[in-house]
mmCIF file of C-alpha atoms in Angstrom:
data_model
loop_
_atom_site.group_PDB
_atom_site.id
_atom_site.type_symbol
_atom_site.label_atom_id
_atom_site.label_comp_id
_atom_site.label_asym_id
_atom_site.label_seq_id
_atom_site.Cartn_x
_atom_site.Cartn_y
_atom_site.Cartn_z
ATOM 1 C CA MET A 1 0.000 0.000 0.000
ATOM 2 C CA PRO A 2 1.357 3.438 -0.795
ATOM 3 C CA ALA A 3 1.643 5.636 2.286
ATOM 4 C CA LEU A 4 -1.625 7.258 3.254
ATOM 5 C CA HIS A 5 -1.305 10.663 4.963
ATOM 6 C CA VAL A 6 -4.200 11.461 7.289
ATOM 7 C CA THR A 7 -4.830 14.488 9.497
ATOM 8 C CA ALA A 8 -7.845 14.506 11.809
ATOM 9 C CA VAL A 9 -9.297 15.458 15.147
ATOM 10 C CA SER A 10 -10.655 12.524 17.122
ATOM 11 C CA ARG A 11 -10.448 10.585 20.343
ATOM 12 C CA LEU A 12 -6.995 9.074 20.804
ATOM 13 C CA THR A 13 -6.087 6.363 23.260
ATOM 14 C CA VAL A 14 -2.334 6.529 23.902
ATOM 15 C CA PHE A 15 -0.612 3.714 25.798
ATOM 16 C CA PRO A 16 2.726 1.924 26.202
ATOM 17 C CA LEU A 17 3.067 -1.440 24.486
ATOM 18 C CA HIS A 18 6.263 -3.442 25.034
ATOM 19 C CA GLY A 19 8.630 -0.506 24.568
ATOM 20 C CA LEU A 20 6.485 1.362 22.052
ATOM 21 C CA LEU A 21 4.152 4.281 22.636
ATOM 22 C CA VAL A 22 1.034 3.594 20.577
ATOM 23 C CA ALA A 23 -2.004 5.703 19.689
ATOM 24 C CA TYR A 24 -5.335 4.154 18.714
ATOM 25 C CA THR A 25 -8.315 5.827 17.105
ATOM 26 C CA THR A 26 -11.031 5.023 14.613
ATOM 27 C CA GLN A 27 -12.381 6.387 11.372
ATOM 28 C CA SER A 28 -15.469 5.528 9.404
ATOM 29 C CA SER A 29 -15.692 4.273 5.854
ATOM 30 C CA ASP A 30 -19.005 6.055 5.272
ATOM 31 C CA ARG A 31 -21.358 8.679 6.717
ATOM 32 C CA ARG A 32 -22.836 6.379 9.362
ATOM 33 C CA GLY A 33 -19.837 7.039 11.644
ATOM 34 C CA LEU A 34 -19.407 3.434 12.757
ATOM 35 C CA GLY A 35 -15.648 3.635 13.350
ATOM 36 C CA ASP A 36 -15.050 0.503 11.293
ATOM 37 C CA ILE A 37 -11.459 1.467 10.413
ATOM 38 C CA ALA A 38 -8.926 1.163 13.234
ATOM 39 C CA ILE A 39 -5.916 3.471 13.084
ATOM 40 C CA VAL A 40 -2.928 2.364 15.158
ATOM 41 C CA GLY A 41 0.067 4.663 15.023
ATOM 42 C CA VAL A 42 3.401 4.419 16.752
ATOM 43 C CA VAL A 43 4.096 7.690 18.554
ATOM 44 C CA GLY A 44 7.520 6.727 19.897
ATOM 45 C CA PRO A 45 10.348 6.073 20.171
ATOM 46 C CA ASP A 46 11.362 8.259 17.239
ATOM 47 C CA ASN A 47 12.858 5.470 15.132
ATOM 48 C CA ALA A 48 9.871 3.100 15.520
ATOM 49 C CA THR A 49 7.397 2.504 12.698
ATOM 50 C CA GLY A 50 4.117 0.705 12.221
ATOM 51 C CA ASP A 51 6.098 -2.388 11.210
ATOM 52 C CA HIS A 52 7.271 -2.640 14.823
ATOM 53 C CA VAL A 53 3.673 -3.267 15.906
ATOM 54 C CA TRP A 54 3.345 -6.141 13.431
ATOM 55 C CA ARG A 55 6.675 -7.666 14.503
ATOM 56 C CA LEU A 56 5.613 -7.379 18.129
ATOM 57 C CA ALA A 57 2.348 -9.171 17.348
ATOM 58 C CA MET A 58 4.270 -11.924 15.559
ATOM 59 C CA SER A 59 6.549 -12.379 18.573
ATOM 60 C CA MET A 60 3.577 -13.115 20.832
ATOM 61 C CA TYR A 61 2.910 -16.464 19.135
ATOM 62 C CA SER A 62 4.919 -19.677 19.423
ATOM 63 C CA ASN A 63 4.276 -20.503 15.767
ATOM 64 C CA ARG A 64 4.189 -18.113 12.809
ATOM 65 C CA PRO A 65 0.791 -16.367 12.992
ATOM 66 C CA THR A 66 -1.224 -15.260 9.995
ATOM 67 C CA GLY A 67 -1.598 -11.573 9.253
ATOM 68 C CA GLN A 68 -5.195 -11.899 10.425
ATOM 69 C CA ALA A 69 -4.087 -13.240 13.822
ATOM 70 C CA GLN A 70 -1.529 -10.440 14.143
ATOM 71 C CA ALA A 71 -4.174 -7.828 13.322
ATOM 72 C CA ARG A 72 -6.558 -9.264 15.922
ATOM 73 C CA TRP A 73 -3.750 -9.229 18.526
ATOM 74 C CA VAL A 74 -3.011 -5.553 17.790
ATOM 75 C CA LEU A 75 -6.695 -4.637 18.014
ATOM 76 C CA THR A 76 -7.079 -6.583 21.263
ATOM 77 C CA GLN A 77 -4.263 -4.533 22.823
ATOM 78 C CA CYS A 78 -5.892 -1.286 21.698
ATOM 79 C CA ILE A 79 -9.332 -2.216 22.999
ATOM 80 C CA ARG A 80 -7.800 -3.499 26.260
ATOM 81 C CA ALA A 81 -5.972 -0.208 26.787
ATOM 82 C CA ARG A 82 -9.090 1.848 26.091
ATOM 83 C CA MET A 83 -11.491 -0.256 28.150
ATOM 84 C CA CYS A 84 -9.236 -1.136 31.102
ATOM 85 C CA ARG A 85 -7.374 2.159 31.311
ATOM 86 C CA ALA A 86 -3.941 0.615 31.033
ATOM 87 C CA LEU A 87 -0.983 1.769 33.083
ATOM 88 C CA SER A 88 0.257 5.110 31.722
ATOM 89 C CA TYR A 89 -2.835 5.254 29.514
ATOM 90 C CA ARG A 90 -3.979 8.653 28.223
ATOM 91 C CA ASP A 91 -7.380 9.390 26.774
ATOM 92 C CA LEU A 92 -7.337 12.456 24.549
ATOM 93 C CA PRO A 93 -10.979 13.099 23.572
ATOM 94 C CA GLU A 94 -10.356 15.811 20.939
ATOM 95 C CA ALA A 95 -6.765 15.371 19.807
ATOM 96 C CA LYS A 96 -5.458 16.771 16.539
ATOM 97 C CA TRP A 97 -3.112 14.278 14.920
ATOM 98 C CA THR A 98 -1.365 13.428 11.682
ATOM 99 C CA ALA A 99 -0.500 9.899 10.630
ATOM 100 C CA VAL A 100 1.491 8.284 7.862
ATOM 101 C CA LEU A 101 -0.155 4.897 7.408
ATOM 102 C CA THR A 102 1.934 2.343 5.575
ATOM 103 C CA ARG A 103 0.059 -0.920 6.074
ATOM 104 C CA SER A 104 -3.603 -1.851 5.791
ATOM 105 C CA MET A 105 -5.216 -5.191 6.605
ATOM 106 C CA ARG A 106 -8.811 -6.000 5.722
ATOM 107 C CA LEU A 107 -10.007 -8.397 8.392
ATOM 108 C CA ASP A 108 -11.709 -11.607 7.310
ATOM 109 C CA GLY A 109 -14.590 -10.796 9.665
ATOM 110 C CA LEU A 110 -15.684 -8.000 11.948
ATOM 111 C CA PHE A 111 -13.389 -7.858 15.005
ATOM 112 C CA ALA A 112 -13.881 -5.375 17.847
ATOM 113 C CA ASN A 113 -16.233 -3.520 15.493
ATOM 114 C CA HIS A 114 -13.473 -3.099 12.899
ATOM 115 C CA ASP A 115 -13.262 -4.276 9.291
ATOM 116 C CA ILE A 116 -9.876 -2.692 8.546
ATOM 117 C CA LEU A 117 -6.681 -2.098 10.537
ATOM 118 C CA ARG A 118 -4.286 0.591 9.309
ATOM 119 C CA THR A 119 -0.895 1.100 10.935
ATOM 120 C CA GLY A 120 2.000 3.506 10.661
ATOM 121 C CA THR A 121 3.396 6.429 12.593
ATOM 122 C CA LEU A 122 1.390 9.137 14.287
ATOM 123 C CA VAL A 123 2.202 12.620 15.574
ATOM 124 C CA ILE A 124 -0.038 14.298 18.131
ATOM 125 C CA GLU A 125 -0.176 18.056 17.578
#
């Protein structure tokens, strides 16, 4: 996928994840506002990218997981952080952010109310 540059204002959940600082938000594919697209951006450290999230997900399995399993693991961490208020969690209800999204995975079924997971880097303004 070519890099997708997105700037928006939305609720961000920011949380630490195994040495990464990750931001999670949603977007909608249509006017209904369902939040069916998950955006997961690495905020830090500076040299980390969205690929680090996928490698981290892969490392959580004893055998080589499918991309679908990795995507579900990433989404589970995001939902867990938002719902359970993870340690060092921050909820930013109206954050302005810009992301460079470099990977997109269409899920084979609805998971945590998401059809698509997009990952990359994210800067909170």
